[in-house]
CSV table of C-alpha atoms in Angstrom, one decimal:
chain,number,residue,atom,x,y,z
A,1,MET,CA,4.5,13.1,16.1
A,2,THR,CA,4.7,9.4,15.8
A,3,SER,CA,2.0,6.7,15.2
A,4,GLU,CA,1.9,3.0,14.6
A,5,VAL,CA,0.8,1.7,11.3
A,6,SER,CA,-2.8,0.6,11.6
A,7,GLN,CA,-3.1,-3.3,11.8
A,8,VAL,CA,-4.0,-4.8,8.2
A,9,SER,CA,-5.7,-8.2,8.0
A,10,LEU,CA,-2.9,-9.8,5.6
A,11,SER,CA,-4.7,-13.1,5.8
A,12,GLU,CA,-7.5,-11.6,3.6
A,13,LEU,CA,-5.3,-10.5,0.8
A,14,PRO,CA,-5.9,-12.1,-2.6
A,15,MET,CA,-3.6,-15.1,-2.3
A,16,ASP,CA,-2.6,-15.3,-6.0
A,17,ASN,CA,-1.3,-11.7,-5.7
A,18,TRP,CA,-0.6,-11.2,-2.0
A,19,MET,CA,2.9,-9.6,-2.3
A,20,ALA,CA,1.6,-7.1,-4.7
A,21,HIS,CA,-1.1,-6.2,-2.1
A,22,LEU,CA,1.2,-6.0,0.9
A,23,PRO,CA,1.3,-2.4,2.7
A,24,SER,CA,4.1,-0.1,1.4
A,25,ALA,CA,5.4,-0.2,5.0
A,26,LEU,CA,6.7,-3.8,4.1
A,27,TRP,CA,8.1,-3.2,0.7
A,28,GLU,CA,11.5,-2.4,2.1
A,29,THR,CA,11.5,-5.2,4.7
A,30,PRO,CA,14.3,-7.9,3.6
A,31,LEU,CA,12.5,-11.0,2.5
A,32,CYS,CA,14.7,-13.1,4.8
A,33,TYR,CA,13.0,-11.4,7.7
A,34,MET,CA,9.5,-11.7,6.4
A,35,ALA,CA,7.1,-14.7,6.8
A,36,ILE,CA,6.8,-16.5,3.4
A,37,PRO,CA,4.6,-19.8,3.0
A,38,GLY,CA,6.4,-22.8,1.4
A,39,SER,CA,5.7,-26.1,-0.1
A,40,HIS,CA,7.6,-29.0,1.1
A,41,ASN,CA,8.2,-31.5,-1.7
A,42,ALA,CA,6.2,-29.3,-3.9
A,43,ILE,CA,6.1,-31.7,-7.0
A,44,THR,CA,4.7,-34.9,-5.7
A,45,TYR,CA,1.2,-34.5,-7.1
A,46,CYS,CA,2.1,-36.3,-10.2
A,47,LEU,CA,4.1,-39.4,-9.2
A,48,ASP,CA,4.4,-42.1,-11.7
A,49,ARG,CA,1.9,-44.9,-10.9
A,50,ASN,CA,3.3,-47.0,-13.7
A,51,ASP,CA,4.5,-50.2,-12.1
A,52,ARG,CA,7.6,-50.2,-14.2
A,53,SER,CA,8.6,-46.9,-12.7
A,54,PRO,CA,11.3,-47.8,-10.2
A,55,VAL,CA,11.3,-46.8,-6.5
A,56,ASP,CA,14.1,-44.2,-6.0
A,57,PRO,CA,17.2,-45.5,-4.9
A,58,THR,CA,17.3,-43.4,-1.6
A,59,GLN,CA,14.6,-45.8,-0.2
A,60,PRO,CA,15.8,-48.5,2.2
A,61,ASP,CA,17.1,-51.6,0.6
A,62,MET,CA,14.3,-53.7,2.3
A,63,LEU,CA,11.5,-51.5,0.7
A,64,GLN,CA,13.2,-51.8,-2.8
A,65,LYS,CA,13.5,-55.5,-2.5
A,66,LEU,CA,9.8,-55.9,-1.4
A,67,ASP,CA,8.8,-53.6,-4.1
A,68,LYS,CA,10.7,-55.8,-6.7
A,69,TYR,CA,8.9,-58.9,-5.7
A,70,MET,CA,5.7,-57.8,-4.1
A,71,LYS,CA,5.0,-54.7,-6.2
A,72,PRO,CA,1.1,-55.0,-6.1
A,73,ILE,CA,1.2,-55.0,-2.3
A,74,ILE,CA,3.8,-52.5,-1.6
A,75,ARG,CA,3.2,-49.8,-4.4
A,76,PRO,CA,-0.1,-48.6,-2.8
A,77,PHE,CA,1.7,-48.0,0.4
A,78,VAL,CA,4.6,-46.2,-1.3
A,79,TYR,CA,2.1,-43.7,-3.0
A,80,LYS,CA,0.0,-43.1,0.2
A,81,TRP,CA,3.2,-42.0,2.1
A,82,ALA,CA,5.0,-40.3,-0.9
A,83,ILE,CA,2.6,-37.7,-2.0
A,84,ALA,CA,3.0,-34.6,0.0
A,85,GLN,CA,1.0,-32.3,-2.2
A,86,GLU,CA,-2.1,-32.9,-4.1
A,87,SER,CA,-2.4,-29.5,-6.0
A,88,SER,CA,-0.5,-28.6,-9.0
A,89,ILE,CA,2.3,-26.0,-8.9
A,90,ARG,CA,-0.1,-23.5,-10.6
A,91,GLU,CA,-2.7,-24.3,-7.8
A,92,GLN,CA,-0.1,-23.9,-5.2
A,93,LEU,CA,1.3,-20.5,-6.5
A,94,ASP,CA,-2.2,-19.2,-6.9
A,95,SER,CA,-3.0,-20.3,-3.3
A,96,GLY,CA,-0.1,-18.2,-2.0
A,97,VAL,CA,3.0,-20.4,-1.9
A,98,ARG,CA,6.2,-18.5,-2.6
A,99,TYR,CA,8.8,-21.0,-1.7
A,100,CYS,CA,9.2,-24.5,-3.4
A,101,ASP,CA,11.1,-27.5,-2.3
A,102,LEU,CA,12.3,-29.1,-5.6
A,103,ARG,CA,14.1,-32.5,-5.3
A,104,ILE,CA,15.7,-33.2,-8.7
A,105,ALA,CA,16.6,-36.7,-10.2
A,106,HIS,CA,17.7,-38.3,-13.4
A,107,ARG,CA,16.0,-41.6,-13.7
A,108,PRO,CA,18.3,-44.6,-13.8
A,109,ASN,CA,18.8,-46.2,-17.3
A,110,ASP,CA,17.4,-43.2,-19.0
A,111,SER,CA,19.5,-42.3,-22.1
A,112,SER,CA,17.9,-38.9,-22.3
A,113,ASN,CA,18.9,-35.6,-20.5
A,114,ASP,CA,15.3,-35.3,-19.0
A,115,LEU,CA,15.2,-34.5,-15.3
A,116,TYR,CA,12.2,-35.3,-12.9
A,117,PHE,CA,11.2,-34.8,-9.4
A,118,TYR,CA,11.1,-37.5,-7.0
A,119,HIS,CA,9.8,-38.7,-3.5
A,120,GLY,CA,9.6,-42.4,-3.3
A,121,VAL,CA,9.1,-42.7,-7.0
A,122,TYR,CA,9.7,-40.4,-9.8
A,123,THR,CA,7.2,-37.9,-11.3
A,124,THR,CA,5.6,-38.1,-14.7
A,125,ILE,CA,6.4,-34.5,-15.6
A,126,THR,CA,9.8,-33.2,-16.2
A,127,VAL,CA,11.6,-30.4,-14.4
A,128,GLU,CA,11.6,-28.2,-17.5
A,129,MET,CA,7.9,-28.4,-17.9
A,130,VAL,CA,7.2,-27.4,-14.2
A,131,LEU,CA,9.9,-24.6,-14.6
A,132,LYS,CA,8.2,-23.2,-17.7
A,133,GLU,CA,4.9,-23.3,-15.9
A,134,ILE,CA,6.1,-21.3,-13.1
A,135,ARG,CA,7.6,-18.7,-15.8
A,136,GLU,CA,4.1,-18.5,-17.4
A,137,TRP,CA,2.5,-18.0,-14.0
A,138,LEU,CA,5.1,-15.2,-13.1
A,139,ASP,CA,4.5,-13.4,-16.5
A,140,VAL,CA,0.7,-13.0,-15.3
A,141,HIS,CA,1.8,-12.0,-11.7
A,142,PRO,CA,4.7,-9.4,-12.3
A,143,LYS,CA,4.9,-8.3,-8.5
A,144,GLU,CA,5.2,-11.9,-7.1
A,145,VAL,CA,8.3,-13.4,-6.1
A,146,VAL,CA,9.1,-17.1,-5.8
A,147,ILE,CA,12.0,-18.8,-4.2
A,148,LEU,CA,12.9,-22.1,-5.9
A,149,SER,CA,15.2,-24.4,-3.8
A,150,PHE,CA,16.8,-27.1,-6.0
A,151,SER,CA,18.3,-29.8,-3.7
A,152,HIS,CA,18.7,-33.7,-3.0
A,153,PHE,CA,20.0,-34.2,-6.4
A,154,LEU,CA,19.9,-37.8,-7.3
A,155,GLY,CA,21.7,-39.3,-10.3
A,156,LEU,CA,22.9,-36.1,-11.9
A,157,SER,CA,26.3,-36.0,-13.7
A,158,GLN,CA,28.4,-32.7,-13.9
A,159,GLU,CA,27.1,-32.4,-17.4
A,160,LEU,CA,23.4,-32.6,-16.4
A,161,HIS,CA,23.9,-30.0,-13.7
A,162,THR,CA,25.4,-27.8,-16.4
A,163,LEU,CA,22.4,-28.3,-18.7
A,164,LEU,CA,20.0,-27.6,-16.0
A,165,VAL,CA,21.6,-24.4,-14.9
A,166,SER,CA,21.7,-23.4,-18.5
A,167,SER,CA,18.1,-24.0,-18.8
A,168,ILE,CA,17.3,-22.1,-15.6
A,169,LYS,CA,19.1,-19.1,-16.6
A,170,ASN,CA,18.8,-19.0,-20.3
A,171,ASN,CA,15.8,-20.8,-21.5
A,172,VAL,CA,13.2,-20.3,-18.7
A,173,PHE,CA,13.8,-17.5,-16.3
A,174,ASP,CA,16.4,-15.3,-17.8
A,175,SER,CA,16.2,-11.6,-16.5
A,176,LYS,CA,13.6,-12.6,-14.0
A,177,LEU,CA,16.5,-14.2,-11.9
A,178,CYS,CA,17.7,-12.3,-8.9
A,179,PRO,CA,21.5,-12.5,-8.6
A,180,LYS,CA,23.1,-13.0,-5.2
A,181,MET,CA,23.1,-9.8,-3.3
A,182,GLU,CA,23.1,-8.6,0.5
A,183,CYS,CA,19.6,-7.4,0.9
A,184,VAL,CA,16.5,-8.4,-1.0
A,185,THR,CA,13.4,-6.4,-0.7
A,186,LEU,CA,10.2,-6.2,-2.7
A,187,ARG,CA,10.9,-2.6,-3.8
A,188,ASN,CA,14.4,-3.4,-5.2
A,189,LEU,CA,13.1,-6.7,-6.9
A,190,TRP,CA,10.3,-4.8,-8.4
A,191,SER,CA,12.5,-2.0,-9.7
A,192,GLN,CA,14.9,-4.4,-11.4
A,193,GLY,CA,12.1,-6.9,-12.7
A,194,HIS,CA,13.5,-9.8,-10.7
A,195,GLN,CA,11.0,-12.4,-9.6
A,196,VAL,CA,12.9,-15.6,-9.1
A,197,ILE,CA,15.4,-16.5,-6.3
A,198,VAL,CA,17.1,-19.8,-7.1
A,199,SER,CA,19.1,-21.7,-4.4
A,200,TYR,CA,21.1,-24.6,-5.6
A,201,GLU,CA,22.5,-27.3,-3.4
A,202,HIS,CA,25.6,-27.9,-5.4
A,203,ASN,CA,29.1,-26.5,-5.8
A,204,ILE,CA,28.2,-25.3,-9.4
A,205,ALA,CA,26.5,-22.4,-7.4
A,206,ASN,CA,30.0,-21.1,-6.8
A,207,TYR,CA,30.4,-20.3,-10.5
A,208,HIS,CA,27.0,-18.5,-11.2
A,209,ARG,CA,26.0,-15.2,-9.5
A,210,GLU,CA,22.2,-16.1,-10.4
A,211,LEU,CA,22.5,-19.2,-8.2
A,212,TRP,CA,22.1,-18.8,-4.4
A,213,PHE,CA,23.7,-21.1,-2.0
A,214,HIS,CA,21.5,-23.6,-0.5
A,215,ILE,CA,18.9,-22.3,2.0
A,216,PRO,CA,19.0,-24.0,5.4
A,217,TYR,CA,16.0,-26.2,6.0
A,218,TRP,CA,15.0,-26.9,9.7
A,219,TRP,CA,13.7,-30.5,9.6
A,220,ALA,CA,12.5,-32.0,12.9
A,221,ASN,CA,12.1,-35.7,11.9
A,222,LYS,CA,9.2,-36.3,13.9
A,223,CYS,CA,5.8,-37.9,13.4
A,224,LYS,CA,4.1,-36.1,16.1
A,225,ALA,CA,3.1,-32.5,16.0
A,226,GLU,CA,4.1,-32.1,19.8
A,227,ALA,CA,7.5,-33.5,19.3
A,228,LEU,CA,8.1,-31.3,16.2
A,229,ILE,CA,7.1,-28.1,18.0
A,230,GLU,CA,9.3,-29.1,21.0
A,231,GLU,CA,12.3,-29.5,18.6
A,232,PHE,CA,11.8,-26.2,17.0
A,233,GLU,CA,11.4,-24.2,20.2
A,234,ARG,CA,14.8,-25.8,21.2
A,235,ARG,CA,16.4,-24.6,17.8
A,236,LYS,CA,14.9,-21.2,18.2
A,237,GLN,CA,16.8,-20.6,21.5
A,238,ASN,CA,20.1,-20.7,19.5
A,239,GLY,CA,18.9,-18.0,17.1
A,240,ARG,CA,17.9,-18.0,13.6
A,241,PRO,CA,20.5,-18.3,10.7
A,242,GLY,CA,21.5,-15.3,8.8
A,243,GLY,CA,19.7,-14.8,5.4
A,244,PHE,CA,16.9,-17.1,4.1
A,245,PHE,CA,16.0,-20.2,6.1
A,246,VAL,CA,13.2,-22.6,6.1
A,247,THR,CA,11.2,-24.1,9.1
A,248,GLY,CA,9.5,-27.3,7.9
A,249,ILE,CA,6.6,-28.2,9.8
A,250,ASN,CA,6.2,-31.3,7.6
A,251,LEU,CA,5.8,-34.5,9.8
A,252,THR,CA,8.1,-37.6,9.1
A,253,GLU,CA,6.7,-41.0,9.2
A,254,ASP,CA,8.8,-43.9,10.2
A,255,LEU,CA,8.4,-47.7,9.6
A,256,LYS,CA,7.0,-48.2,13.2
A,257,TYR,CA,4.4,-45.4,12.6
A,258,ILE,CA,3.3,-46.8,9.1
A,259,CYS,CA,3.0,-50.5,10.5
A,260,SER,CA,0.9,-49.1,13.3
A,261,HIS,CA,-1.4,-47.3,11.1
A,262,PRO,CA,-1.8,-49.5,8.1
A,263,THR,CA,-5.0,-47.8,6.8
A,264,GLU,CA,-3.7,-44.3,7.1
A,265,SER,CA,-1.7,-42.0,4.6
A,266,LEU,CA,0.7,-39.2,5.0
A,267,LYS,CA,-2.2,-37.0,4.3
A,268,ASP,CA,-4.3,-38.5,7.2
A,269,MET,CA,-1.3,-37.8,9.6
A,270,VAL,CA,-0.6,-34.3,8.3
A,271,MET,CA,-4.3,-33.1,8.3
A,272,SER,CA,-4.9,-34.5,11.9
A,273,ALA,CA,-1.9,-32.6,13.1
A,274,TYR,CA,-2.6,-29.2,11.4
A,275,PRO,CA,-4.9,-27.8,14.2
A,276,ILE,CA,-2.0,-28.3,16.6
A,277,LEU,CA,0.8,-27.1,14.1
A,278,LEU,CA,-1.3,-24.0,13.1
A,279,SER,CA,-1.9,-23.0,16.6
A,280,TRP,CA,1.9,-22.9,17.0
A,281,VAL,CA,2.4,-21.1,13.8
A,282,LYS,CA,0.1,-18.3,14.8
A,283,GLN,CA,2.3,-17.7,17.7
A,284,GLN,CA,5.5,-17.2,15.6
A,285,LYS,CA,7.0,-13.9,14.6
A,286,PRO,CA,9.2,-13.0,11.5
A,287,GLY,CA,12.1,-10.6,11.8
A,288,SER,CA,15.7,-10.5,12.7
A,289,ASN,CA,15.6,-11.3,16.3
A,290,THR,CA,16.4,-14.6,18.1
A,291,GLY,CA,13.4,-17.0,17.7
A,292,SER,CA,12.2,-15.4,14.6
A,293,LEU,CA,11.2,-17.5,11.6
A,294,ASN,CA,11.3,-16.7,8.0
A,295,ILE,CA,10.1,-19.4,5.4
A,296,ILE,CA,7.6,-21.9,6.8
A,297,ALA,CA,7.0,-25.0,4.6
A,298,GLY,CA,4.4,-27.7,5.0
A,299,ASP,CA,2.6,-30.6,3.3
A,300,PHE,CA,-0.8,-30.4,1.7
A,301,VAL,CA,-0.5,-26.6,2.0
A,302,THR,CA,-3.5,-25.7,-0.1
A,303,GLU,CA,-6.0,-27.8,2.0
A,304,SER,CA,-5.9,-25.8,5.3
A,305,ARG,CA,-5.5,-22.2,6.6
A,306,PHE,CA,-1.7,-22.7,6.5
A,307,ILE,CA,-0.9,-20.2,3.8
A,308,PRO,CA,-3.0,-17.2,5.1
A,309,THR,CA,-1.7,-18.0,8.6
A,310,VAL,CA,1.8,-17.6,7.6
A,311,ILE,CA,1.2,-14.4,5.7
A,312,ALA,CA,-0.5,-12.9,8.4
A,313,LEU,CA,2.6,-13.3,10.7
A,314,ASN,CA,3.8,-10.1,8.7
A,315,GLU,CA,1.4,-8.1,10.7
A,316,ASN,CA,3.9,-8.3,13.5
A,317,LEU,CA,6.4,-6.4,11.3
A,318,LEU,CA,3.6,-3.7,10.7
A,319,LYS,CA,3.2,-3.3,14.5
A,320,ARG,CA,6.9,-2.4,14.7
A,321,THR,CA,6.8,0.1,11.9
A,322,ILE,CA,6.8,3.7,13.0
A,323,ILE,CA,5.6,6.5,10.7
A,324,THR,CA,6.7,10.0,11.2
A,325,GLU,CA,3.9,12.4,10.6
A,326,PRO,CA,4.4,16.1,9.8
């Protein structure tokens, strides 16, 4: 006799320990087929507001020149559109985030080996400080698994890459790192004590079994929710990538949008779009089928129902699970 697993309200799980509280029917589901909430530009809550801190060199030349000569006018605009998260990394993890988009930089003219995060400007806290904070959080949440995506490297020499990888492997996460493997499930991660999957967008990942290759990130590059949804629906028709991948529902402002909304900020744009975006997210399904999603990342993720909405998508996997009864 067979019966479907009864539906569980996964959105009501304790967000700081939601993986630990998932029904056992999901423990052997590959994580790349589950719905996982993520944070886009996760470390932008601590951008350096000191005027002596430079604008990052990926910004348009015009902005860099204006910032140099009109800093009191330009900097407030930079901050308004550069901050994508206002909650600390610990608060994000407590709220249920399990994928973090980490953009790493070495400050220009800095003689130290310290690395920072950046988005428009650099952060005040170092990469090492944030990674140790994540490690401390994991020690208290032994059944939670985080995926850390290191990418968009800026100003790092080969030596700095080597030092960063050594810190990740030996100084911070050590045995918690999950090496590359074909199939990652909660059950096999728990059995081996692994809690961290690190993807690293650099060829140094070829030489370290603990570094996964870069996780694809679907970016729509749209400033309107409707256009973003249309772009993702088009991509879904071509099928999902194999393995982990991210669908970024983060909106992207352009100069035209900023100039036509001079009193707004990125947060204003994002929060006004969330009702439409979350309505679309609720219709998505995780899994291996064409059109299925995996990690879904957004901005200001702790300030809406984004995280529990993504976690609840895993109820679709429970509906497909069949239990054979004696």
